[in-house]
Short mmCIF file of C-alpha atoms and ligand atoms in Angstrom, two decimals:
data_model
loop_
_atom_site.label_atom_id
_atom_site.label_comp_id
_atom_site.label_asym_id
_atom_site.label_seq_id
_atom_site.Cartn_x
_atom_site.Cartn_y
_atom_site.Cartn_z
CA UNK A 220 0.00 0.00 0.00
CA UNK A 221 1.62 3.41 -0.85
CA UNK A 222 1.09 6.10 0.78
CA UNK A 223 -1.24 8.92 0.67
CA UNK A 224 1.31 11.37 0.61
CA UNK A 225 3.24 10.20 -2.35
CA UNK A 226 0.37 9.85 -4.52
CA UNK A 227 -0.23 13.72 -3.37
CA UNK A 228 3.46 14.93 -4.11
CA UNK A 229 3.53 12.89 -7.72
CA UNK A 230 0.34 14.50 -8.44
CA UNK A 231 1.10 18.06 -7.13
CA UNK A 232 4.19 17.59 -9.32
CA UNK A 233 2.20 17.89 -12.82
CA UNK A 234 3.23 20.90 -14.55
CA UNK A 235 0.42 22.38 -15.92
CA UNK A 236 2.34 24.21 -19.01
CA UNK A 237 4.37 20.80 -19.36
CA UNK A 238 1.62 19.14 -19.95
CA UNK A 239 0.15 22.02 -22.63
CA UNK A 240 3.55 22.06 -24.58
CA UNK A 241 4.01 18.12 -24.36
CA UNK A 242 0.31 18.05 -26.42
CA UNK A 243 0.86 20.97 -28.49
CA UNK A 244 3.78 19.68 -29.62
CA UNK A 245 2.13 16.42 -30.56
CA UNK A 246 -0.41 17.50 -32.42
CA UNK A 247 1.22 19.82 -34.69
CA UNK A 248 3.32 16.73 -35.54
CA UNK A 249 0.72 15.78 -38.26
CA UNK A 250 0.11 11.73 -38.16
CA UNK A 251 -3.22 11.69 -40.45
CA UNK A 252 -4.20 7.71 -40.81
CA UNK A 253 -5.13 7.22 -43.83
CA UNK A 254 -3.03 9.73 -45.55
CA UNK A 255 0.32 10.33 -43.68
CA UNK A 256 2.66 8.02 -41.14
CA UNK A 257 3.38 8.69 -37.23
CA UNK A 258 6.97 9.26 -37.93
CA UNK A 259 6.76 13.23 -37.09
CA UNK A 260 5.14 12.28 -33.80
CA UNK A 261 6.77 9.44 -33.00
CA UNK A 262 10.08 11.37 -32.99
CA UNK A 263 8.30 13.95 -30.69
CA UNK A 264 7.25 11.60 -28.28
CA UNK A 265 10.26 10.02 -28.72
CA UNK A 266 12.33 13.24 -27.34
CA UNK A 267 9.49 13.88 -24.60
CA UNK A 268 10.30 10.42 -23.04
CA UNK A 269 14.78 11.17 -23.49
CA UNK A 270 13.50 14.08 -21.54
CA UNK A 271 12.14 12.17 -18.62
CA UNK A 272 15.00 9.44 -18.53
CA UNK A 273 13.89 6.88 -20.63
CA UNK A 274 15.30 5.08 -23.59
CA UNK A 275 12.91 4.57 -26.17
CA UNK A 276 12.45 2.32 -29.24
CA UNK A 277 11.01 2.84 -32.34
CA UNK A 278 9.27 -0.78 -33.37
CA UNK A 279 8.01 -0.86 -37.14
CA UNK A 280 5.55 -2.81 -38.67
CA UNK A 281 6.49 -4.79 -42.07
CA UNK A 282 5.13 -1.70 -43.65
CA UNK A 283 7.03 0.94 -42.17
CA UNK A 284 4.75 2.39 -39.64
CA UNK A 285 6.10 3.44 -36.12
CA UNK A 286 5.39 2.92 -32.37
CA UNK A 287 7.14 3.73 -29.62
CA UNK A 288 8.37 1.64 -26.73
CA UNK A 289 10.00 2.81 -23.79
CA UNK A 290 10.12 1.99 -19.65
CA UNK A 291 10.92 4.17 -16.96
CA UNK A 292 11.90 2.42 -13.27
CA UNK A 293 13.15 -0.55 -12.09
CA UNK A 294 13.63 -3.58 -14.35
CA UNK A 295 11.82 -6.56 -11.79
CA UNK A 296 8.91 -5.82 -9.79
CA UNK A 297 5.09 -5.10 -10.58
CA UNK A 298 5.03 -3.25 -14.48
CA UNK A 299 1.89 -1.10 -16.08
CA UNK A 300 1.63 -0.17 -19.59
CA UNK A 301 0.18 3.04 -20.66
CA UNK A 302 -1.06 2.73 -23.92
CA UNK A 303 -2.01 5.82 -26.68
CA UNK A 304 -2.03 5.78 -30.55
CA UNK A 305 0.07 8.11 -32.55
CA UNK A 306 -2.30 8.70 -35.59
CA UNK A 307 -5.39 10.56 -35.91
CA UNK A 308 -8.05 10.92 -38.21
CA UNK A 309 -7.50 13.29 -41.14
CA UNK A 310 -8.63 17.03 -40.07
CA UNK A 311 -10.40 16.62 -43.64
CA UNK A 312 -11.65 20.34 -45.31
CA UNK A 313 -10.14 23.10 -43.56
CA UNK A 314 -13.04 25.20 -44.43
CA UNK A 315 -14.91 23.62 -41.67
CA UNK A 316 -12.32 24.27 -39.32
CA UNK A 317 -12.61 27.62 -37.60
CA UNK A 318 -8.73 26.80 -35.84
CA UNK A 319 -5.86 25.79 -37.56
CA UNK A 320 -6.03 22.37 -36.64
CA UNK A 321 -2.42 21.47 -35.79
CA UNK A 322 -1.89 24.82 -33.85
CA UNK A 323 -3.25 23.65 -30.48
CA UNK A 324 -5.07 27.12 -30.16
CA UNK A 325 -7.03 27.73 -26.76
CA UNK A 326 -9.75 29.43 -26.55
CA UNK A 327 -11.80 31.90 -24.28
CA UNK A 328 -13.67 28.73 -22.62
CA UNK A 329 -10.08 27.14 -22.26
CA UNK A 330 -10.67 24.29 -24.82
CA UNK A 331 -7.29 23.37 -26.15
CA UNK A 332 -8.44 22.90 -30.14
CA UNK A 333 -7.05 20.74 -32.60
CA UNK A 334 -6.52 17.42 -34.47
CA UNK A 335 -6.21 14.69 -31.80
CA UNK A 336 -6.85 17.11 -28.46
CA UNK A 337 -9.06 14.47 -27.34
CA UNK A 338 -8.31 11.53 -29.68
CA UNK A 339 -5.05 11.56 -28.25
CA UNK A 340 -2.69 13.70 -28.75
CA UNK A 341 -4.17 15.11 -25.35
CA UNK A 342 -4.34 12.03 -23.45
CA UNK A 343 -0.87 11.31 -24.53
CA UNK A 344 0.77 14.55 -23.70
CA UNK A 345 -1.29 13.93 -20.12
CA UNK A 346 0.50 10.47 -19.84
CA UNK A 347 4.20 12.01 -20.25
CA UNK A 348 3.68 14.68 -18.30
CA UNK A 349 2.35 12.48 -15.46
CA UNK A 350 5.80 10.30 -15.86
CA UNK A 351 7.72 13.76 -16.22
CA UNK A 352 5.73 15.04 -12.87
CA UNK A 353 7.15 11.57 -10.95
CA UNK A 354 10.35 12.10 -12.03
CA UNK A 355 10.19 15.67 -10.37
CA UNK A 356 8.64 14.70 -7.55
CA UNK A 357 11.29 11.75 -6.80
CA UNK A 358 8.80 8.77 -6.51
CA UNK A 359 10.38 5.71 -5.73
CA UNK A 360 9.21 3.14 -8.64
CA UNK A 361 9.82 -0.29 -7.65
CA UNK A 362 8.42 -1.48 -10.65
CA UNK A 363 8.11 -0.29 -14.77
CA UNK A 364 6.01 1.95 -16.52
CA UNK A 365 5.65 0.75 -19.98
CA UNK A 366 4.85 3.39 -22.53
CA UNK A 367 3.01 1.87 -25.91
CA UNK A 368 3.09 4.74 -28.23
CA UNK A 369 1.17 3.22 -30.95
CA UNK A 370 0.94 3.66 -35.06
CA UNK A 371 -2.52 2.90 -36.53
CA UNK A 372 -5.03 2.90 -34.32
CA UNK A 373 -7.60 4.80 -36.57
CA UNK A 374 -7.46 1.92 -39.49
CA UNK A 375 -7.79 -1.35 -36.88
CA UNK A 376 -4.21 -1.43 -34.77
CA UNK A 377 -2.78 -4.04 -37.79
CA UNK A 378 0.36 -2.18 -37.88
CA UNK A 379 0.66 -0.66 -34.23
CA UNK A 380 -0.75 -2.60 -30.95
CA UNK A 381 -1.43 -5.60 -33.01
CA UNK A 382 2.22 -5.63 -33.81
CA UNK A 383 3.35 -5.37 -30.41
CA UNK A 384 1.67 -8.30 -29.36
CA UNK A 385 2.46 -10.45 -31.83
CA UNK A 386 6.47 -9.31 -31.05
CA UNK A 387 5.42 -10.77 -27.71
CA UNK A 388 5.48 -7.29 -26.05
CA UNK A 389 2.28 -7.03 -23.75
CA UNK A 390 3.30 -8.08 -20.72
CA UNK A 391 2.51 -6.27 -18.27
CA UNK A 392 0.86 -7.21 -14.90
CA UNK A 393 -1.97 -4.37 -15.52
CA UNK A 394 -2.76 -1.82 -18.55
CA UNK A 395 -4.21 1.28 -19.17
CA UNK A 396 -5.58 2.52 -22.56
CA UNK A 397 -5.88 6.18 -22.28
CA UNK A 398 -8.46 7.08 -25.07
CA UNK A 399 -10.54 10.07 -24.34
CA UNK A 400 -13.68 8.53 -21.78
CA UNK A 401 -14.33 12.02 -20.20
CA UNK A 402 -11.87 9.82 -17.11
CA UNK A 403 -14.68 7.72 -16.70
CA UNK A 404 -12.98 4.30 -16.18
CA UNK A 405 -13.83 2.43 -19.74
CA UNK A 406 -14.13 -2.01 -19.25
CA UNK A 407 -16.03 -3.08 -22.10
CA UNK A 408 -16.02 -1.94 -25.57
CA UNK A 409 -17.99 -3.00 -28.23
CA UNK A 410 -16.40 -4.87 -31.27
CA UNK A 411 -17.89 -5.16 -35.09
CA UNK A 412 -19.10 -7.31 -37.83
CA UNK A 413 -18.59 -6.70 -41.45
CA UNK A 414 -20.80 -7.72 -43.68
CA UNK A 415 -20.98 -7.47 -47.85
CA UNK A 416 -24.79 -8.06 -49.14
CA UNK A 417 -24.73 -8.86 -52.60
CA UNK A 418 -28.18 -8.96 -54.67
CA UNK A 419 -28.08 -10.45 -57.83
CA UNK A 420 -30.71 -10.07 -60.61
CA UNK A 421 -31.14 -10.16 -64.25
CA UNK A 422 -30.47 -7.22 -66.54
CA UNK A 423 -32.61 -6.45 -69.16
CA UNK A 424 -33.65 -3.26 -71.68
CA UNK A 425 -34.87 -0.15 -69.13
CA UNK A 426 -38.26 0.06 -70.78
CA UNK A 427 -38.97 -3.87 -70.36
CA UNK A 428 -38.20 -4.08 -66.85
CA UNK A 429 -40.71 -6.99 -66.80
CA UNK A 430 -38.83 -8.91 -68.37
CA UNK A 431 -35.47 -8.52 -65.88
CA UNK A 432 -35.21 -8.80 -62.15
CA UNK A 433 -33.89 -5.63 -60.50
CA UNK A 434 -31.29 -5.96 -58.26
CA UNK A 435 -31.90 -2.89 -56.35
CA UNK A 436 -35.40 -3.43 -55.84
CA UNK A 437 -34.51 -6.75 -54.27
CA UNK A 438 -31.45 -4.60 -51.76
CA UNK A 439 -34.62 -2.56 -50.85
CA UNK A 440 -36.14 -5.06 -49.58
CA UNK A 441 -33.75 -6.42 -47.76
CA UNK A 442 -32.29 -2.94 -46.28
CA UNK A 443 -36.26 -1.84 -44.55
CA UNK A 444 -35.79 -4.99 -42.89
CA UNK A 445 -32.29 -4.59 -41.24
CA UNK A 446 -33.47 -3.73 -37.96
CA UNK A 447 -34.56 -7.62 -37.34
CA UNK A 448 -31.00 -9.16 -37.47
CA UNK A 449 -30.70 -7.20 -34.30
CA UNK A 450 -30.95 -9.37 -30.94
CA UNK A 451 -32.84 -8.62 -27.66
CA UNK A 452 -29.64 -8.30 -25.82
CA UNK A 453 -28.48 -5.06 -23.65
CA UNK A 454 -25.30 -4.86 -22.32
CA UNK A 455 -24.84 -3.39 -18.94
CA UNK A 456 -21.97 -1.18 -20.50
CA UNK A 457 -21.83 -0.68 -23.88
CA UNK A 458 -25.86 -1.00 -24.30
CA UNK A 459 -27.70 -2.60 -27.15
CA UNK A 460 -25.67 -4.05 -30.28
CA UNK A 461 -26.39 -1.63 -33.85
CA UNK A 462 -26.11 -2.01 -37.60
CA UNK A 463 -25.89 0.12 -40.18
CA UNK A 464 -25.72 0.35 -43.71
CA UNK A 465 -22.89 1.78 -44.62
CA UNK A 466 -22.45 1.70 -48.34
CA UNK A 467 -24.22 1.23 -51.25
CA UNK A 468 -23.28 0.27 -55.08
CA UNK A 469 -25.06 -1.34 -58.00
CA UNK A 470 -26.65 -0.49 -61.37
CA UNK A 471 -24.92 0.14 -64.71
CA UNK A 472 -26.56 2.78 -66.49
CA UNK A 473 -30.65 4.74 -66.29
CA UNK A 474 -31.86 2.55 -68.91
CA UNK A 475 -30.91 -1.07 -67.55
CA UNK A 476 -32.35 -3.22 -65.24
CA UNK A 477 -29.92 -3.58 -62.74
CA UNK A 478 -28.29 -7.33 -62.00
CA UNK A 479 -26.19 -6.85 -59.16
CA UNK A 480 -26.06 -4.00 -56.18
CA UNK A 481 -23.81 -4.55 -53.14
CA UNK A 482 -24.12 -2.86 -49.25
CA UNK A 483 -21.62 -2.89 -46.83
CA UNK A 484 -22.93 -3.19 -43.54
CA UNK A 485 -21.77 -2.65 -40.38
CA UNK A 486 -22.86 -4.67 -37.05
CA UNK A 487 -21.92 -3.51 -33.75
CA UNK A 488 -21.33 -6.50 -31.25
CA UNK A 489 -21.45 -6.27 -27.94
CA UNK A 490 -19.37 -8.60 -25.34
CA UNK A 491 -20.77 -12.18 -25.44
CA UNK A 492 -21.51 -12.19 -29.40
CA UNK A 493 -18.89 -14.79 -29.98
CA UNK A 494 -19.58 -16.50 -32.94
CA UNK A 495 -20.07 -15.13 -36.34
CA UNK A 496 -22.30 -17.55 -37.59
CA UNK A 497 -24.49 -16.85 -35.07
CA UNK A 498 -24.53 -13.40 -36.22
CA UNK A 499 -25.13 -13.78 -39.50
CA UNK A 500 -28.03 -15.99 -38.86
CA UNK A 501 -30.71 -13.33 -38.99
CA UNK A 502 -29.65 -12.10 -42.32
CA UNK A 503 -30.19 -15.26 -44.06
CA UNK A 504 -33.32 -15.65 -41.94
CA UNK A 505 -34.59 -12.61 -43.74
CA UNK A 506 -33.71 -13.57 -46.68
CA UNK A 507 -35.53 -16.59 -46.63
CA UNK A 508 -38.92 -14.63 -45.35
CA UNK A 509 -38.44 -11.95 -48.05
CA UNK A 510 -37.91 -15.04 -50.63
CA UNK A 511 -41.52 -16.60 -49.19
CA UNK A 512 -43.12 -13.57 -50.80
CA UNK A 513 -40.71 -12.16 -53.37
CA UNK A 514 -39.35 -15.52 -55.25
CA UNK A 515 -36.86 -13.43 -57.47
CA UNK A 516 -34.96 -12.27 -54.17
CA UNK A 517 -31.30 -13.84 -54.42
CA UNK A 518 -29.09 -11.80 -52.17
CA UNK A 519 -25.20 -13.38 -50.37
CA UNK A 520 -24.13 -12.39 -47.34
CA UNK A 521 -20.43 -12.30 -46.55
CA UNK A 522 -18.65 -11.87 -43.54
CA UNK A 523 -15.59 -9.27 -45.06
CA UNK A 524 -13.95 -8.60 -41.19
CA UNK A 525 -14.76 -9.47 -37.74
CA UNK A 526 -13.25 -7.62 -34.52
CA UNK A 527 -14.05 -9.59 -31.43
CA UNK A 528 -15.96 -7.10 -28.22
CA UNK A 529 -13.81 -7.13 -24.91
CA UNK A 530 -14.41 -6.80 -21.53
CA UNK A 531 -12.13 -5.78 -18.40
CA UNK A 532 -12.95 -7.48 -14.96
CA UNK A 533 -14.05 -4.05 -12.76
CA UNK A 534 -12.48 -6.61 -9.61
CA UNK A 535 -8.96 -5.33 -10.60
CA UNK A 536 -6.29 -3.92 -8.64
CA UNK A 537 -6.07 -1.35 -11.60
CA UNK A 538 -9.36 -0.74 -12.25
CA UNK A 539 -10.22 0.29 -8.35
CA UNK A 540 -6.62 2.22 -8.46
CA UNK A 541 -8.31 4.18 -11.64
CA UNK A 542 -11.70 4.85 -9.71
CA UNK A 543 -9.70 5.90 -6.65
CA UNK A 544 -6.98 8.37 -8.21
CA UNK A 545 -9.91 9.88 -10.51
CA UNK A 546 -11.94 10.55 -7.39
CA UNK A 547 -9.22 11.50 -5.10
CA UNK A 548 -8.19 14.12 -8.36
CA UNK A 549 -11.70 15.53 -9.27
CA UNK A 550 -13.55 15.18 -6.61
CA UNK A 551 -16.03 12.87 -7.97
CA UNK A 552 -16.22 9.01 -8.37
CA UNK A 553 -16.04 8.38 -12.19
CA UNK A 554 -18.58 6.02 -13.31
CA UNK A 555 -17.84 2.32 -14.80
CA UNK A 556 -18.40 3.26 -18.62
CA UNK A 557 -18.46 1.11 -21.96
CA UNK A 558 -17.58 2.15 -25.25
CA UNK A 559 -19.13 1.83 -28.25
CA UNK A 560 -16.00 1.84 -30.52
CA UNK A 561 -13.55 -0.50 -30.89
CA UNK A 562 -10.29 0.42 -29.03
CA UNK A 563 -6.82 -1.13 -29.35
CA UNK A 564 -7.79 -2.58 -25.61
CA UNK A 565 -8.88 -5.39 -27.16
CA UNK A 566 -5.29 -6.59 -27.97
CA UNK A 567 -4.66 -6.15 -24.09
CA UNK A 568 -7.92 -7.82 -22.89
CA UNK A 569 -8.58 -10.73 -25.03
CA UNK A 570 -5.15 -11.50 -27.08
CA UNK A 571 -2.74 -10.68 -23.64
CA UNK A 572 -5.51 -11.52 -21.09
CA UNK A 573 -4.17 -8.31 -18.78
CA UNK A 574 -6.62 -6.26 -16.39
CA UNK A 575 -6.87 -3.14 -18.66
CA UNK A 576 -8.79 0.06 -17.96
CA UNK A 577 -9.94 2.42 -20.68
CA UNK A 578 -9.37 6.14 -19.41
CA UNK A 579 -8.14 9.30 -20.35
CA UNK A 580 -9.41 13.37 -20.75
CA UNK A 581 -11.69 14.25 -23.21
CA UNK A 582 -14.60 13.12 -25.09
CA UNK A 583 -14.91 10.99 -28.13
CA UNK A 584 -18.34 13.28 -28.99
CA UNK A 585 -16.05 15.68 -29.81
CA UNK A 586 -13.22 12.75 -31.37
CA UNK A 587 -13.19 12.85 -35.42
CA UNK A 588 -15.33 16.49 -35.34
CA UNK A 589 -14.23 19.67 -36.98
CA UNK A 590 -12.75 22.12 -34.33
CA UNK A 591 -11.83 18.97 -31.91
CA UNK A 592 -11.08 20.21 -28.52
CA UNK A 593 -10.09 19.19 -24.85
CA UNK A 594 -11.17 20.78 -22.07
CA UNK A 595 -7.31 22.32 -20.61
CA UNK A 596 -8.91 21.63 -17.20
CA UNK A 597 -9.48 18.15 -17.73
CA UNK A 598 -6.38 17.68 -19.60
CA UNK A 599 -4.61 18.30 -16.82
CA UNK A 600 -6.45 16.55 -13.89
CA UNK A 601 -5.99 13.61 -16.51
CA UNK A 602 -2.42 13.92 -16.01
CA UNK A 603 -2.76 13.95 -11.88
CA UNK A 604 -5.01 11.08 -12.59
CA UNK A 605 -1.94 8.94 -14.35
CA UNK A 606 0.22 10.60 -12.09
CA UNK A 607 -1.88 8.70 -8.95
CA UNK A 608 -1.99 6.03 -10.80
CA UNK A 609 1.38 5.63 -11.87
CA UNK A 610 2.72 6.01 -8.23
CA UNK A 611 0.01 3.78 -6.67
CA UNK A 612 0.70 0.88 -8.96
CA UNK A 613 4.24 1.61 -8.88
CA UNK A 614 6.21 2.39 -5.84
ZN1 ZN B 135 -8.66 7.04 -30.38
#
C-alpha cells in the first residue's frame, strides 16, 4: 500500500504548461491515418520520453509504420503499460475548421483545439507529463512503466498494438488505454461485424423491366428490414448491439435493369456475441422470409472482417486504483463506462488476457469532429489522474 502522501506529491508535481507544450507539440506533428505516417510524432514523443529518462524504441511494422516503446523504473517488480495511438483521423476540409487544426489554439472557454486534443494527442501529452511530474517529484518506482506509443489505431491497430503483441510485447501485470472517456474508467467496448450483401438479378432493356429482375429493388427489400438481425440483448456497458448500412453500389446505367447491387454493412457486437455464424443468422433468416413472398430475391451475405468485443474485470487492482486516483483528483467518483467503438484494448484484454482500464481526458463526442477540442482543465487533472496512478501501482 503506498502512501497517501506520495500519490499527493507525484500528483502536485504535474506541470500544468508541461503538460500544454508536451500536447501541443504532438499534435502539430501531423500523423493523419489514412493519408500520412506517425513518424513526425513518433520522434516527438520520442524526445518527450529522453527528456524524462527513458530510452525509447522505435518498433516498425512490415510496412514501415512506427510505435514507440519505452520503460521508466526498475527492471523486476510489478510493471503497467500506458497505452495511446500516434495517428489521428484526417482534419479533412479546412473550411470547416474555424482553428488551424495542428496549432493547439485555446480558446476563451479554455478548450485546447485541434486534431487529436481528445483523440489523443491530449491524453498522450497527459501520460508524459504524469511520468515527467514523478520524475520531479522523486517517486520511488519499484516497478516499470511501460509506454506503448502506438501507429494505426484509426485503421484497426494491424500495424501498431497488433504488432506489439504479436512481437510478444504485452506483458505487463496491468494496462491502461488512455483514449478520451471524459476519465470515466472504460471495461467493455464493443467490437464489429462486417458484412458485404450482394443482390443479384437479371439485366434487361430499361423500358422492359418486366422482363429482368432488378437488383436494387430486391437490396430494398432487404435494407427496410435490417433492424430484425438485431438481438434482444443489452449490455450493462456498452448498451444494445447496432447495424448500419454503410455503403451502397449497383446499377450500370438509367436505362438497364440492374443485376447486381452490393451494401456494406456494419454490425456492432457487444461482449458475449462470440460467434459469427451466429450473427449472420438473422440475415439469411430474412432472406428466406423476403424469398416466401418475393421468389426473385437472391441476395449473399459475406462476412468481409470481424473484430471480437472485450471486456475488463471491474475486480482489478487497476481498475479500483483508476476509480480511486480519478476521485481523489476531481472530486467525484467516475462512473464504470463502456464504449461503443472499438479500441486497441482489445489486444490487451482478449489476445494478452491483462486487467486493462480504458481512461483518459476528453470526449470521443467531440473525437473525429471539426474544431476537436479538450477541455485544458481536464487535460490536466488527466495527467494527476496517471500521475496517482502511476505512483500507486508503482512504488
Ligand atoms: Zn482514439
Amino acid at each position: 500500500m503506498v502512501e497517501e502522501a506520495v500519490l499527493d506529491a507525484a500528483a502536485a508535481a504535474v506541470d500544468p504548461d508541461e503538460v500544454l507544450a508536451y500536447t501541443r507539440a504532438l499534435i502539430a506533428a501531423k500523423s493523419e491515418n489514412p493519408g500520412g505516417t506517425e513518424d513526425r510524432a513518433a520522434a516527438v514523443a520520442s524526445d518527450i520520453l529522453t527528456g524524462v529518462g527513458a530510452d525509447p524504441e522505435i518498433v516498425r511494422s512490415e510496412a514501415g509504420r512506427p510505435s514507440v516503446v519505452a520503460s521508466l523504473g526498475a527492471e523486476s517488480g510489478p510493471s503497467l503499460a500506458w497505452n495511446g495511438h500516434l495517428d489521428v483521423v484526417p482534419a479533412g476540409s479546412l473550411d470547416t475548421w474555424r482553428h488551424d487544426p495542428w496549432a493547439g489554439e485555446i480558446d476563451d472557454d479554455g478548450r485546447l483545439i485541434g486534431r487529436g486534443a481528445a483523440d489523443m494527442k491530449g491524453p498522450i501529452g497527459a501520460a508524459l507529463a504524469a511520468a515527467s511530474a514523478l520524475r520531479r517529484a522523486g517517486t520511488p518506482l519499484a516497478g516499470s512503466l511501460v509506454f506503448h506509443l502506438a501507429a494505426d489505431e484509426e485503421l484497426a491497430g494491424v500495424h501498431g498494438t497488433k504488432v506489439l503483441w504479436e512481437r510478444g510485447m504485452l506483458t505487463q501485470d496491468a494496462a491502461i488505454v488512455g483514449e478520451p472517456s471524459e476519465l470515466q474508467v472504460g471495461l467493455a467496448e464493443r467490437g464489429g461485424a462486417w458484412f458485404t450483401a450482394t443482390a443479384f438479378g437479371k439485366a434487361a432493356h430499361g423500358s422492359q423491366p418486366h422482363r429482368g429482375v432488378n437488383a436494387i429493388t430486391s437490396m430494398a427489400r432487404f435494407l427496410l428490414r435490417l433492424p430484425e438481425v438485431l438481438p434482444d440483448i443489452e449490455h450493462p456497458l456498452v448498451g444494445r448491439p447496432t447495424v448500419n448500412a454503410a455503403t451502397i453500389e449497383g446499377g450500370s446505367a438509367p436505362n438497364v435493369v440492374p443485376d447486381r447491387c452490393e451494401v456494406d454493412i456494419d454490425r456492432r457486437i457487444v461482449p458475449g456475441e462470440i460467434d459469427p455464424d451466429a450473427v449472420r443468422a438473422p440475415f439469411l433468416a430474412i432472406i428466406e422470409a423476403l424469398r416466401g413472398e418475393y421468389p426473385e430475391v437472391e441476395i449473399e451475405v459475406r462476412l468481409r472482417e470481424w473484430t471480437d468485443a472485450a471486456e475488463a474485470s471491474p475486480d482489478t487492482d487497476i481498475a479500483r486504483t483508476a476509480v480511486e486516483a480519478v476521485r481523489a483528483t476531481t472530486g467525484t467518483a467516475p462512473e464504470l463506462a463502456g464504449f461503443t467503438g472499438i479500441t486497441d484494448a482489445r489486444f490487451y484484454i482478449n489476445q494478452a488476457d491483462i486487467p486493462t482500464v480504458i481512461c483518459g481526458p476528453g470526449s470521443l463526442r467531440v473525437a473525429h469532429t471539426a474544431d476537436e477540442w479538450v477541455p485544458v482543465d481536464e487535460l490536466v487533472a488527466g495527467a494527476r489522474a496517471y500521475a496517482r496512478i502511476f505512483a500507486a501501482s508503482l512504488a
